[in-house]
Each structure stands twice: as C-alpha cells, then as structure tokens.
Tab-separated table of C-alpha atoms in Angstrom:
chain	number	residue	atom	x	y	z
A	1	UNK	CA	-7.789	23.087	17.646
A	2	UNK	CA	-10.830	20.977	16.775
A	3	UNK	CA	-10.236	17.195	16.900
A	4	UNK	CA	-6.659	17.550	18.226
A	5	UNK	CA	-7.651	16.245	21.651
A	6	UNK	CA	-9.197	13.143	20.043
A	7	UNK	CA	-6.002	12.446	18.105
A	8	UNK	CA	-3.839	12.704	21.208
A	9	UNK	CA	-6.341	10.577	23.148
A	10	UNK	CA	-5.996	7.756	20.607
A	11	UNK	CA	-2.205	7.986	20.782
A	12	UNK	CA	-2.405	7.946	24.587
A	13	UNK	CA	-4.550	4.796	24.503
A	14	UNK	CA	-2.072	3.112	22.155
A	15	UNK	CA	0.875	4.151	24.302
A	16	UNK	CA	-0.855	2.973	27.486
A	17	UNK	CA	-1.554	-0.471	26.023
A	18	UNK	CA	2.067	-0.738	24.910
A	19	UNK	CA	3.182	0.202	28.449
A	20	UNK	CA	0.804	-2.317	30.036
A	21	UNK	CA	2.197	-5.066	27.826
A	22	UNK	CA	5.775	-4.100	28.629
A	23	UNK	CA	4.995	-3.946	32.357
A	24	UNK	CA	3.306	-7.352	32.371
A	25	UNK	CA	6.198	-8.882	30.442
A	26	UNK	CA	8.788	-7.356	32.776
A	27	UNK	CA	6.885	-8.369	35.931
A	28	UNK	CA	6.420	-11.974	34.810
A	29	UNK	CA	10.084	-12.168	33.760
A	30	UNK	CA	11.365	-11.115	37.183
A	31	UNK	CA	13.748	-13.861	38.476
A	32	UNK	CA	11.771	-14.338	41.683
A	33	UNK	CA	8.793	-15.512	39.634
A	34	UNK	CA	10.710	-18.609	38.528
A	35	UNK	CA	11.262	-19.947	42.063
A	36	UNK	CA	8.032	-21.875	41.957
A	37	UNK	CA	6.051	-23.404	39.125
A	38	UNK	CA	3.304	-20.937	38.262
A	39	UNK	CA	1.713	-21.280	34.826
A	40	UNK	CA	-0.113	-17.989	35.361
A	41	UNK	CA	3.210	-16.149	35.103
A	42	UNK	CA	3.960	-17.845	31.789
A	43	UNK	CA	0.604	-16.712	30.435
A	44	UNK	CA	1.067	-13.183	31.780
A	45	UNK	CA	4.536	-12.972	30.252
A	46	UNK	CA	3.214	-14.220	26.894
A	47	UNK	CA	0.288	-11.787	26.953
A	48	UNK	CA	2.636	-8.913	27.803
A	49	UNK	CA	5.103	-9.797	25.051
A	50	UNK	CA	2.444	-10.007	22.347
A	51	UNK	CA	0.599	-6.904	23.581
A	52	UNK	CA	3.707	-4.736	23.785
A	53	UNK	CA	4.826	-5.706	20.297
A	54	UNK	CA	1.336	-5.260	18.866
A	55	UNK	CA	0.903	-1.663	20.007
A	56	UNK	CA	4.544	-0.653	19.502
A	57	UNK	CA	4.597	-1.450	15.795
A	58	UNK	CA	1.538	0.674	15.041
A	59	UNK	CA	3.676	3.838	14.906
A	60	UNK	CA	6.847	2.485	13.292
A	61	UNK	CA	7.456	2.455	9.543
A	62	UNK	CA	8.664	-1.049	8.607
A	63	UNK	CA	12.075	-1.469	6.994
A	64	UNK	CA	12.200	-2.682	3.425
A	65	UNK	CA	14.567	-5.460	4.495
A	66	UNK	CA	15.043	-6.755	0.946
A	67	UNK	CA	17.269	-9.868	0.848
A	68	UNK	CA	20.166	-10.114	-1.634
A	69	UNK	CA	19.245	-11.139	-5.172
A	70	UNK	CA	21.037	-14.115	-6.684
A	71	UNK	CA	22.349	-13.557	-10.218
A	72	UNK	CA	22.706	-15.992	-13.105
A	73	UNK	CA	26.183	-17.142	-12.010
A	74	UNK	CA	25.222	-17.664	-8.387
A	75	UNK	CA	26.513	-14.318	-7.163
A	76	UNK	CA	24.442	-12.532	-4.540
A	77	UNK	CA	23.805	-8.831	-5.106
A	78	UNK	CA	22.858	-6.703	-2.077
A	79	UNK	CA	19.876	-4.419	-2.582
A	80	UNK	CA	20.356	-0.717	-1.840
A	81	UNK	CA	17.439	1.716	-1.546
A	82	UNK	CA	18.134	5.075	-3.219
A	83	UNK	CA	15.910	8.162	-3.437
A	84	UNK	CA	15.494	9.404	-7.005
A	85	UNK	CA	12.944	12.190	-6.425
A	86	UNK	CA	12.243	13.656	-2.999
A	87	UNK	CA	8.945	15.424	-2.336
A	88	UNK	CA	7.101	16.532	0.828
A	89	UNK	CA	4.336	13.927	0.547
A	90	UNK	CA	6.183	11.085	-1.143
A	91	UNK	CA	9.426	10.046	-2.778
A	92	UNK	CA	10.347	8.036	-5.830
A	93	UNK	CA	12.814	5.386	-4.688
A	94	UNK	CA	14.948	2.895	-6.591
A	95	UNK	CA	16.137	-0.569	-5.571
A	96	UNK	CA	19.676	-0.768	-6.922
A	97	UNK	CA	22.041	-3.734	-6.938
A	98	UNK	CA	25.674	-2.546	-7.250
A	99	UNK	CA	27.630	-4.725	-9.619
A	100	UNK	CA	24.662	-6.230	-11.445
A	101	UNK	CA	24.122	-5.310	-15.097
A	102	UNK	CA	21.050	-3.078	-15.565
A	103	UNK	CA	17.863	-4.978	-16.354
A	104	UNK	CA	16.064	-4.228	-19.600
A	105	UNK	CA	12.757	-4.344	-17.757
A	106	UNK	CA	12.331	-1.026	-15.921
A	107	UNK	CA	9.262	-1.107	-13.674
A	108	UNK	CA	7.555	1.613	-11.648
A	109	UNK	CA	5.380	0.191	-8.866
A	110	UNK	CA	2.707	2.646	-7.756
A	111	UNK	CA	1.993	1.810	-4.124
A	112	UNK	CA	-1.372	2.534	-2.499
A	113	UNK	CA	-1.935	5.403	-0.089
A	114	UNK	CA	-4.672	3.667	1.851
A	115	UNK	CA	-3.487	3.360	5.426
A	116	UNK	CA	-0.353	1.270	5.018
A	117	UNK	CA	3.166	2.169	3.954
A	118	UNK	CA	4.587	1.274	0.552
A	119	UNK	CA	6.359	-1.619	2.299
A	120	UNK	CA	3.028	-3.440	1.954
A	121	UNK	CA	4.386	-4.269	-1.527
A	122	UNK	CA	7.657	-5.657	-0.145
A	123	UNK	CA	6.948	-9.190	-1.414
A	124	UNK	CA	5.939	-7.780	-4.778
A	125	UNK	CA	9.262	-5.944	-4.980
A	126	UNK	CA	11.217	-9.065	-3.970
A	127	UNK	CA	9.477	-11.130	-6.651
A	128	UNK	CA	10.260	-8.591	-9.389
A	129	UNK	CA	13.882	-7.779	-8.542
A	130	UNK	CA	15.478	-10.887	-10.129
A	131	UNK	CA	14.039	-9.880	-13.509
A	132	UNK	CA	13.443	-6.121	-13.318
A	133	UNK	CA	14.914	-2.762	-12.418
A	134	UNK	CA	12.347	-1.662	-9.823
A	135	UNK	CA	11.219	1.793	-8.711
A	136	UNK	CA	8.375	2.496	-6.283
A	137	UNK	CA	6.382	5.414	-4.894
A	138	UNK	CA	7.157	5.766	-1.179
A	139	UNK	CA	4.358	7.839	0.365
A	140	UNK	CA	5.007	9.729	3.623
A	141	UNK	CA	3.008	9.643	6.834
A	142	UNK	CA	0.903	12.821	6.917
A	143	UNK	CA	1.459	13.249	10.654
A	144	UNK	CA	5.137	13.964	9.943
A	145	UNK	CA	4.543	16.608	7.246
A	146	UNK	CA	4.366	20.223	8.492
A	147	UNK	CA	1.253	22.219	7.660
A	148	UNK	CA	3.533	24.632	5.776
A	149	UNK	CA	3.967	21.954	3.064
A	150	UNK	CA	0.403	22.659	1.926
A	151	UNK	CA	-2.406	20.351	0.856
A	152	UNK	CA	-2.310	16.961	-0.855
A	153	UNK	CA	-5.428	15.644	-2.587
A	154	UNK	CA	-6.061	13.252	-5.475
A	155	UNK	CA	-5.083	15.888	-8.042
A	156	UNK	CA	-1.751	16.428	-6.297
A	157	UNK	CA	-1.291	12.661	-6.134
A	158	UNK	CA	-1.903	12.412	-9.880
A	159	UNK	CA	0.601	15.192	-10.610
A	160	UNK	CA	3.189	13.433	-8.446
A	161	UNK	CA	2.763	10.360	-10.658
A	162	UNK	CA	3.080	12.522	-13.774
A	163	UNK	CA	6.379	13.932	-12.501
A	164	UNK	CA	7.685	10.491	-11.517
A	165	UNK	CA	6.911	9.096	-14.976
A	166	UNK	CA	8.622	12.062	-16.614
A	167	UNK	CA	11.663	11.500	-14.427
A	168	UNK	CA	11.950	7.840	-15.443
A	169	UNK	CA	11.410	8.335	-19.183
A	170	UNK	CA	9.244	6.580	-21.727
A	171	UNK	CA	10.969	3.170	-21.455
A	172	UNK	CA	9.221	2.492	-18.152
A	173	UNK	CA	6.476	-0.047	-17.425
A	174	UNK	CA	4.027	0.992	-14.711
A	175	UNK	CA	2.281	-1.404	-12.324
A	176	UNK	CA	-0.387	0.174	-10.096
A	177	UNK	CA	-1.879	-1.748	-7.175
A	178	UNK	CA	-5.326	-1.133	-5.659
A	179	UNK	CA	-6.139	2.475	-4.627
A	180	UNK	CA	-3.869	4.291	-7.152
A	181	UNK	CA	-5.206	2.411	-10.189
A	182	UNK	CA	-7.690	5.114	-11.339
A	183	UNK	CA	-5.225	7.943	-10.608
A	184	UNK	CA	-2.403	6.156	-12.449
A	185	UNK	CA	-4.713	5.787	-15.433
A	186	UNK	CA	-5.511	9.512	-15.159
A	187	UNK	CA	-1.802	10.413	-14.970
A	188	UNK	CA	-1.148	8.413	-18.134
A	189	UNK	CA	-4.017	10.126	-19.964
A	190	UNK	CA	-2.747	13.505	-18.732
A	191	UNK	CA	0.664	12.748	-20.236
A	192	UNK	CA	-0.943	11.555	-23.477
A	193	UNK	CA	-2.144	15.127	-24.005
A	194	UNK	CA	0.473	17.240	-22.265
A	195	UNK	CA	3.693	15.284	-22.861
A	196	UNK	CA	3.198	12.249	-25.140
A	197	UNK	CA	6.917	11.432	-25.183
A	198	UNK	CA	6.814	10.778	-21.418
A	199	UNK	CA	4.099	8.102	-21.558
A	200	UNK	CA	5.095	4.659	-20.262
A	201	UNK	CA	5.302	1.698	-22.596
A	202	UNK	CA	2.763	-0.325	-20.650
A	203	UNK	CA	0.336	0.001	-17.770
A	204	UNK	CA	-0.679	-2.926	-15.563
A	205	UNK	CA	-3.634	-2.120	-13.303
A	206	UNK	CA	-4.200	-4.539	-10.417
A	207	UNK	CA	-7.440	-4.618	-8.431
A	208	UNK	CA	-8.362	-0.940	-8.366
A	209	UNK	CA	-11.697	0.946	-8.242
A	210	UNK	CA	-11.899	2.531	-11.688
A	211	UNK	CA	-15.688	2.166	-11.512
A	212	UNK	CA	-16.791	1.322	-7.950
A	213	UNK	CA	-20.374	0.819	-9.127
A	214	UNK	CA	-19.418	-1.992	-11.511
A	215	UNK	CA	-19.582	-4.527	-8.672
A	216	UNK	CA	-20.512	-3.576	-5.129
A	217	UNK	CA	-18.481	-4.476	-2.022
A	218	UNK	CA	-18.635	-3.363	1.620
A	219	UNK	CA	-16.229	-0.582	0.706
A	220	UNK	CA	-18.415	0.823	-2.060
A	221	UNK	CA	-21.577	0.372	0.008
A	222	UNK	CA	-19.999	2.404	2.812
A	223	UNK	CA	-18.984	5.129	0.365
A	224	UNK	CA	-22.539	5.435	-0.935
A	225	UNK	CA	-24.263	5.288	2.448
A	226	UNK	CA	-22.482	8.144	4.263
A	227	UNK	CA	-22.484	11.848	3.514
A	228	UNK	CA	-19.319	13.904	3.199
A	229	UNK	CA	-20.338	15.823	6.303
A	230	UNK	CA	-20.587	12.602	8.289
A	231	UNK	CA	-17.167	11.492	7.105
A	232	UNK	CA	-15.576	14.785	8.043
A	233	UNK	CA	-17.138	14.712	11.503
A	234	UNK	CA	-16.318	11.091	12.324
A	235	UNK	CA	-13.105	10.304	10.431
A	236	UNK	CA	-11.067	13.509	10.350
A	237	UNK	CA	-8.833	14.717	13.196
A	238	UNK	CA	-5.947	17.132	13.724
A	239	UNK	CA	-2.465	15.770	14.316
A	240	UNK	CA	-1.487	16.140	17.956
A	241	UNK	CA	1.441	17.949	19.526
A	242	UNK	CA	3.825	14.984	19.424
A	243	UNK	CA	4.466	15.052	15.663
A	244	UNK	CA	5.895	17.480	13.099
A	245	UNK	CA	2.546	17.734	11.332
A	246	UNK	CA	0.848	19.186	14.404
A	247	UNK	CA	-2.433	20.818	13.408
A	248	UNK	CA	-2.696	19.073	10.008
A	249	UNK	CA	-6.125	17.594	9.273
A	250	UNK	CA	-5.784	13.851	8.657
A	251	UNK	CA	-7.598	10.558	8.486
A	252	UNK	CA	-5.582	8.873	11.284
A	253	UNK	CA	-3.864	5.558	10.713
A	254	UNK	CA	-5.060	4.237	14.082
A	255	UNK	CA	-8.657	4.948	13.096
A	256	UNK	CA	-8.116	3.237	9.753
A	257	UNK	CA	-6.610	0.241	11.527
A	258	UNK	CA	-9.680	-0.040	13.742
A	259	UNK	CA	-11.796	-0.171	10.572
A	260	UNK	CA	-9.547	-2.820	8.984
A	261	UNK	CA	-9.699	-5.043	12.055
A	262	UNK	CA	-13.456	-4.639	12.549
A	263	UNK	CA	-14.066	-6.093	9.081
A	264	UNK	CA	-12.536	-9.411	10.206
A	265	UNK	CA	-12.616	-9.083	13.994
A	266	UNK	CA	-13.056	-12.798	14.729
A	267	UNK	CA	-10.137	-13.782	12.518
A	268	UNK	CA	-7.795	-11.271	14.152
A	269	UNK	CA	-8.940	-12.204	17.661
A	270	UNK	CA	-8.244	-15.865	17.021
A	271	UNK	CA	-4.865	-15.048	15.496
A	272	UNK	CA	-3.694	-13.107	18.557
A	273	UNK	CA	-5.082	-15.719	20.948
A	274	UNK	CA	-3.181	-18.449	19.129
A	275	UNK	CA	0.015	-16.391	19.141
A	276	UNK	CA	-0.201	-15.866	22.920
A	277	UNK	CA	-0.598	-19.633	23.339
A	278	UNK	CA	2.438	-20.300	21.135
A	279	UNK	CA	4.535	-17.767	23.067
A	280	UNK	CA	3.486	-19.306	26.392
A	281	UNK	CA	4.474	-22.759	25.120
A	282	UNK	CA	7.788	-21.510	23.721
A	283	UNK	CA	6.732	-22.364	20.155
A	284	UNK	CA	6.761	-18.807	18.730
A	285	UNK	CA	9.688	-17.017	17.118
A	286	UNK	CA	10.679	-13.471	16.220
A	287	UNK	CA	9.889	-13.938	12.537
A	288	UNK	CA	7.110	-16.520	12.655
A	289	UNK	CA	4.134	-16.274	10.335
A	290	UNK	CA	2.076	-14.211	12.786
A	291	UNK	CA	4.771	-11.593	13.363
A	292	UNK	CA	5.742	-11.426	9.699
A	293	UNK	CA	2.150	-10.562	8.783
A	294	UNK	CA	1.230	-8.238	11.649
A	295	UNK	CA	4.517	-6.318	11.621
A	296	UNK	CA	3.284	-4.962	8.283
A	297	UNK	CA	-0.466	-5.031	8.810
A	298	UNK	CA	-0.415	-3.063	12.058
A	299	UNK	CA	2.032	-0.426	10.817
A	300	UNK	CA	-0.345	2.296	9.668
A	301	UNK	CA	0.071	5.854	8.457
A	302	UNK	CA	-2.150	8.915	8.469
A	303	UNK	CA	-3.362	10.276	5.149
A	304	UNK	CA	-4.233	13.903	4.579
A	305	UNK	CA	-7.894	14.756	5.107
A	306	UNK	CA	-8.187	16.308	1.646
A	307	UNK	CA	-6.829	13.159	-0.013
A	308	UNK	CA	-9.235	10.867	1.823
A	309	UNK	CA	-12.281	13.089	1.358
A	310	UNK	CA	-11.575	13.823	-2.318
A	311	UNK	CA	-11.118	10.088	-2.965
A	312	UNK	CA	-14.518	9.274	-1.500
A	313	UNK	CA	-16.281	12.256	-3.085
A	314	UNK	CA	-14.754	12.146	-6.557
A	315	UNK	CA	-13.771	8.509	-7.164
A	316	UNK	CA	-16.526	6.650	-5.282
A	317	UNK	CA	-19.491	9.032	-5.088
A	318	UNK	CA	-18.998	11.221	-8.159
A	319	UNK	CA	-17.368	8.426	-10.246
A	320	UNK	CA	-15.395	11.070	-12.116
A	321	UNK	CA	-12.892	8.531	-13.461
A	322	UNK	CA	-15.587	6.054	-14.528
A	323	UNK	CA	-17.467	8.807	-16.368
A	324	UNK	CA	-14.359	10.278	-18.005
A	325	UNK	CA	-14.978	13.536	-16.173
A	326	UNK	CA	-11.818	13.892	-14.073
A	327	UNK	CA	-10.099	17.278	-13.830
A	328	UNK	CA	-6.446	17.780	-12.831
A	329	UNK	CA	-5.088	21.272	-12.191
A	330	UNK	CA	-7.927	22.793	-14.214
A	331	UNK	CA	-7.398	20.407	-17.157
A	332	UNK	CA	-10.069	17.844	-17.999
A	333	UNK	CA	-8.398	14.502	-18.563
A	334	UNK	CA	-9.594	12.548	-21.612
A	335	UNK	CA	-8.901	8.814	-21.483
A	336	UNK	CA	-9.604	8.612	-25.187
A	337	UNK	CA	-6.249	10.325	-25.779
A	338	UNK	CA	-4.390	7.173	-24.702
A	339	UNK	CA	-3.561	5.475	-28.000
A	340	UNK	CA	-0.117	3.890	-27.645
A	341	UNK	CA	0.237	2.619	-24.040
A	342	UNK	CA	-0.506	-1.094	-23.682
A	343	UNK	CA	-2.902	-1.717	-20.753
A	344	UNK	CA	-3.416	-4.951	-18.822
A	345	UNK	CA	-6.068	-5.459	-16.139
A	346	UNK	CA	-5.613	-7.972	-13.312
A	347	UNK	CA	-8.467	-8.874	-10.954
A	348	UNK	CA	-9.099	-11.524	-8.317
A	349	UNK	CA	-12.222	-13.630	-8.460
A	350	UNK	CA	-12.655	-13.464	-4.653
A	351	UNK	CA	-11.513	-9.857	-4.192
A	352	UNK	CA	-13.800	-8.300	-1.560
A	353	UNK	CA	-12.092	-4.876	-1.658
A	354	UNK	CA	-12.143	-4.110	-5.369
A	355	UNK	CA	-14.451	-6.710	-6.853
A	356	UNK	CA	-14.138	-8.055	-10.416
A	357	UNK	CA	-15.398	-5.535	-12.941
A	358	UNK	CA	-14.311	-2.421	-11.041
A	359	UNK	CA	-10.822	-2.450	-12.554
A	360	UNK	CA	-11.882	-3.944	-15.880
A	361	UNK	CA	-13.938	-0.794	-16.487
A	362	UNK	CA	-10.663	0.934	-17.443
A	363	UNK	CA	-10.585	-0.811	-20.814
A	364	UNK	CA	-13.969	0.642	-21.712
A	365	UNK	CA	-12.644	4.164	-21.129
A	366	UNK	CA	-9.756	3.669	-23.569
A	367	UNK	CA	-11.903	4.130	-26.641
A	368	UNK	CA	-9.036	4.890	-29.035
A	369	UNK	CA	-6.583	2.259	-27.815
A	370	UNK	CA	-6.300	-0.646	-30.280
A	371	UNK	CA	-7.670	-3.967	-29.033
A	372	UNK	CA	-4.277	-5.624	-29.490
A	373	UNK	CA	-2.923	-3.310	-26.790
A	374	UNK	CA	-5.606	-4.308	-24.284
A	375	UNK	CA	-5.438	-7.392	-22.068
A	376	UNK	CA	-7.125	-8.683	-18.924
A	377	UNK	CA	-6.787	-11.543	-16.479
A	378	UNK	CA	-9.178	-12.785	-13.791
A	379	UNK	CA	-7.341	-14.963	-11.252
A	380	UNK	CA	-9.584	-17.829	-10.064
A	381	UNK	CA	-10.130	-17.960	-6.306
A	382	UNK	CA	-7.738	-15.087	-5.538
A	383	UNK	CA	-8.505	-12.459	-2.921
A	384	UNK	CA	-7.278	-8.882	-2.864
A	385	UNK	CA	-3.891	-9.493	-1.262
A	386	UNK	CA	-3.215	-12.588	-3.355
A	387	UNK	CA	-3.258	-10.786	-6.689
A	388	UNK	CA	-0.176	-8.709	-5.890
A	389	UNK	CA	1.721	-10.476	-3.102
A	390	UNK	CA	0.384	-13.982	-2.499
A	391	UNK	CA	0.775	-17.337	-4.192
A	392	UNK	CA	-1.520	-16.353	-7.047
A	393	UNK	CA	0.749	-13.405	-7.830
A	394	UNK	CA	3.985	-15.404	-7.640
A	395	UNK	CA	2.881	-18.467	-9.540
A	396	UNK	CA	0.375	-17.164	-12.088
A	397	UNK	CA	0.034	-13.397	-12.343
A	398	UNK	CA	3.676	-12.315	-12.146
A	399	UNK	CA	4.766	-14.413	-15.172
A	400	UNK	CA	1.815	-13.083	-17.164
A	401	UNK	CA	2.668	-9.475	-16.264
A	402	UNK	CA	6.325	-9.924	-17.222
A	403	UNK	CA	5.328	-11.509	-20.533
A	404	UNK	CA	3.010	-8.544	-21.139
A	405	UNK	CA	5.876	-6.158	-20.396
A	406	UNK	CA	8.150	-8.047	-22.781
A	407	UNK	CA	5.551	-8.029	-25.530
A	408	UNK	CA	5.421	-4.234	-25.315
A	409	UNK	CA	9.105	-3.482	-24.790
A	410	UNK	CA	10.551	-3.706	-28.272
A	411	UNK	CA	13.787	-5.307	-27.087
A	412	UNK	CA	12.405	-8.048	-24.864
A	413	UNK	CA	14.424	-10.215	-22.480
A	414	UNK	CA	13.722	-13.880	-21.862
A	415	UNK	CA	10.486	-14.818	-20.145
A	416	UNK	CA	10.754	-14.929	-16.366
A	417	UNK	CA	10.655	-18.026	-14.248
A	418	UNK	CA	8.536	-18.402	-11.136
A	419	UNK	CA	10.438	-17.019	-8.148
A	420	UNK	CA	10.400	-18.641	-4.716
A	421	UNK	CA	9.694	-16.155	-1.950
A	422	UNK	CA	11.765	-15.801	1.187
C-alpha cells in the first residue's frame, strides 16, 4: 500500500481547506453578524467564499458548457456532446448540432493529458465550431479507472490515437495541442506503414515537445536534472480508498497543481488576493474573469504513473521521437514513411513551456514529405496558452490553420472569418 497514505493525506488537506472556507462563509453570513457594522465579517465572508470555491473545484471535472452556434441565416444551433468511441482511459467525443448541415471541415482535436481535462480546449472548440465538424479526445481521470483496466503509457496513448483516426476516416484533419504533439506525429507515421488509407489529410501541431533539446525551458531542464528513481519516489502515489481506481499508481493532479502554481506563485497569490477584495466590496460575480480562468485551471486530473514516467524517460530524456527511434507495440515507427499528410507547425515566440524550435523539429523528421506539404508559423509575442486559446489563436492562428486545412481538403469551403469569443 506504498504511497496510499500520502494520497489520502493530500485529499484530506484539500477537503479540510474547503470545509474551513465553507465554515467561515457560513459563520460570517449568519444574520446576527449584520446587526452591527463590522468590516471584519465582510472580509471573513469573502475569504471563506473564495477559499471554499477554490478547493472544491479541484476535484470536479468542468462541464463543456458550449454555447449555441449561430448559423448563416441567424438560426442558433444547440451543441450536443456525443460519445463516438468509449475506452477505459479516454473517449472520442463529437460536438453535434442537430439541424445544421454537416461541415466539410472535419477536425479531430487531440487534447493534452498533462494534468488538466480536455475542457482546457473549450475556447478552441468554440472558435472552431462555426466552421468545422469537431471531434476531441476526452481523457479520463486515472483515479476513477479500476486497476483491472490495466496500464496506460505513451504507447497505449499512441494506439488510442491510431484507433480514433481509423474510426473517423481519411477525410479528417488533426490538430494536436502541446503534450500529444509528438505522439500524434507517431500515430500518423504508424498509420502510414500499417494502414495508409486511414491517414488524415492534414496534421497541425501546436506547441509540442518533438525535440525538447531544441530550445531549453524550465520543463526540459527539470526533465534532464532528475533521475527516474527520484521521480518515482517523489511524484508517484497510489490512489486512495475514496475513488474507483484505489491502488492504481498515479501522478496526482493535486501534486501537479502545486507544481503549476509554484512556477508563478506571486501571480496566483496576487490574483486570489484581488478576488477576495472584489468579493468583499461586492464587485465580483459568479462568472467574472477570475472564476472563469480558475474554474478550469484548478480542475486537475491524475495521470497514470506509467504514462508520466514513460513521457519523461522516452520523450524528454531518451528523445526517442526526435531521433526517429520510437517503438509502438514492438513496431519501430519511421517518420520517413509519411509522404502524403500535409503538416503545419505552430509555435509561440514567448512560449515558456514548449519553446520555439521544439515543435518545428517535426518537419526535419519528415524526410520524404514534399516541401509543398510542409508549413510553419511563429506567432510574435504569443505565450503557450495564447497559441491555442487566446487572442493570438482567435485573430491570427485560427484563420491560418483553417486555410491550411482548406488547401489540403480537395473540396474546400470558403475561408473562415475571425470569430468573437463568448
């Protein structure tokens, strides 16, 4: 039962902080407290409200909450989430709009498995829906997956992508964001050899570590500085008794969240301080900018230990993708076999997670892909989040990606307009 106590201890600490926030909020809201003017009660109530919400949302998967899409004639189409392929560790889901004619652009978004749910790409989905038929990989929280479901490492992840692409057919355009970029490239190369008819028409790779050594960041420096033994001792725990995955070895979401926050501790501290002040003054709202961001940012998921450790060992330390030495299910993948899939690279100039050059390395691996099927874009001033969900994505990158899709579709629809986000 090694590490199980630590997992439950973290959950207990989270639950206790949530309870303390709820208690403070309830105490300060008691009618008797309003009989006399006491600013301290307003501050206590505000602190309790923000604290309770902060710790409560760490264990809740956010809803997709996709607003209706307005059609050409002004009609609003509600968005319905349907499961196309259901698997133990992740599903392939489809955003359908009953009554709307099918879009000629069929897009598969490959969401990261890096601590957050696929809903991290919610704004990306919203921006694509007016012009595309959108599918996405919806990865499951490892704490909820029974040990009987088996392991899930980067090879299993790659084979999931292979199966999803086969399910959708060759008229699909794949967009991979961040962590899955090298594995999506590997899945495409795997299909190029094993099932060429199932290859997608195009592949857009956004800010992913194809070659982590191409340009160092704090992430790559950490990967090089620690041993696998150290990672296993300090990062891996067993799921506690509260969840269906009890006993499964995982890299816990709460531990990942602590790492995320520590990278920008001052920024997060100031953000929560300012939100408490706004709540105390009555200037905050349920869906203000702070809550909209942290409802997603704080919602974290566990990933299987074997996935996390194999990612560090094989992608970052061993650089198996970068050296064209990646093996899937006993088969050595050869990126030189990709000869027909158009590939576009998107990077952000200020990306401190996957720095410029790391993703661009993919084009160098595609030795037999014609130059006219290769493209790249470096977005000036854009950080990691901005290249797939921020203003840079909406105003600059999204139109370029849709034009790239159209150029490699055969029967191309009209170029897309910039979409205003809700």
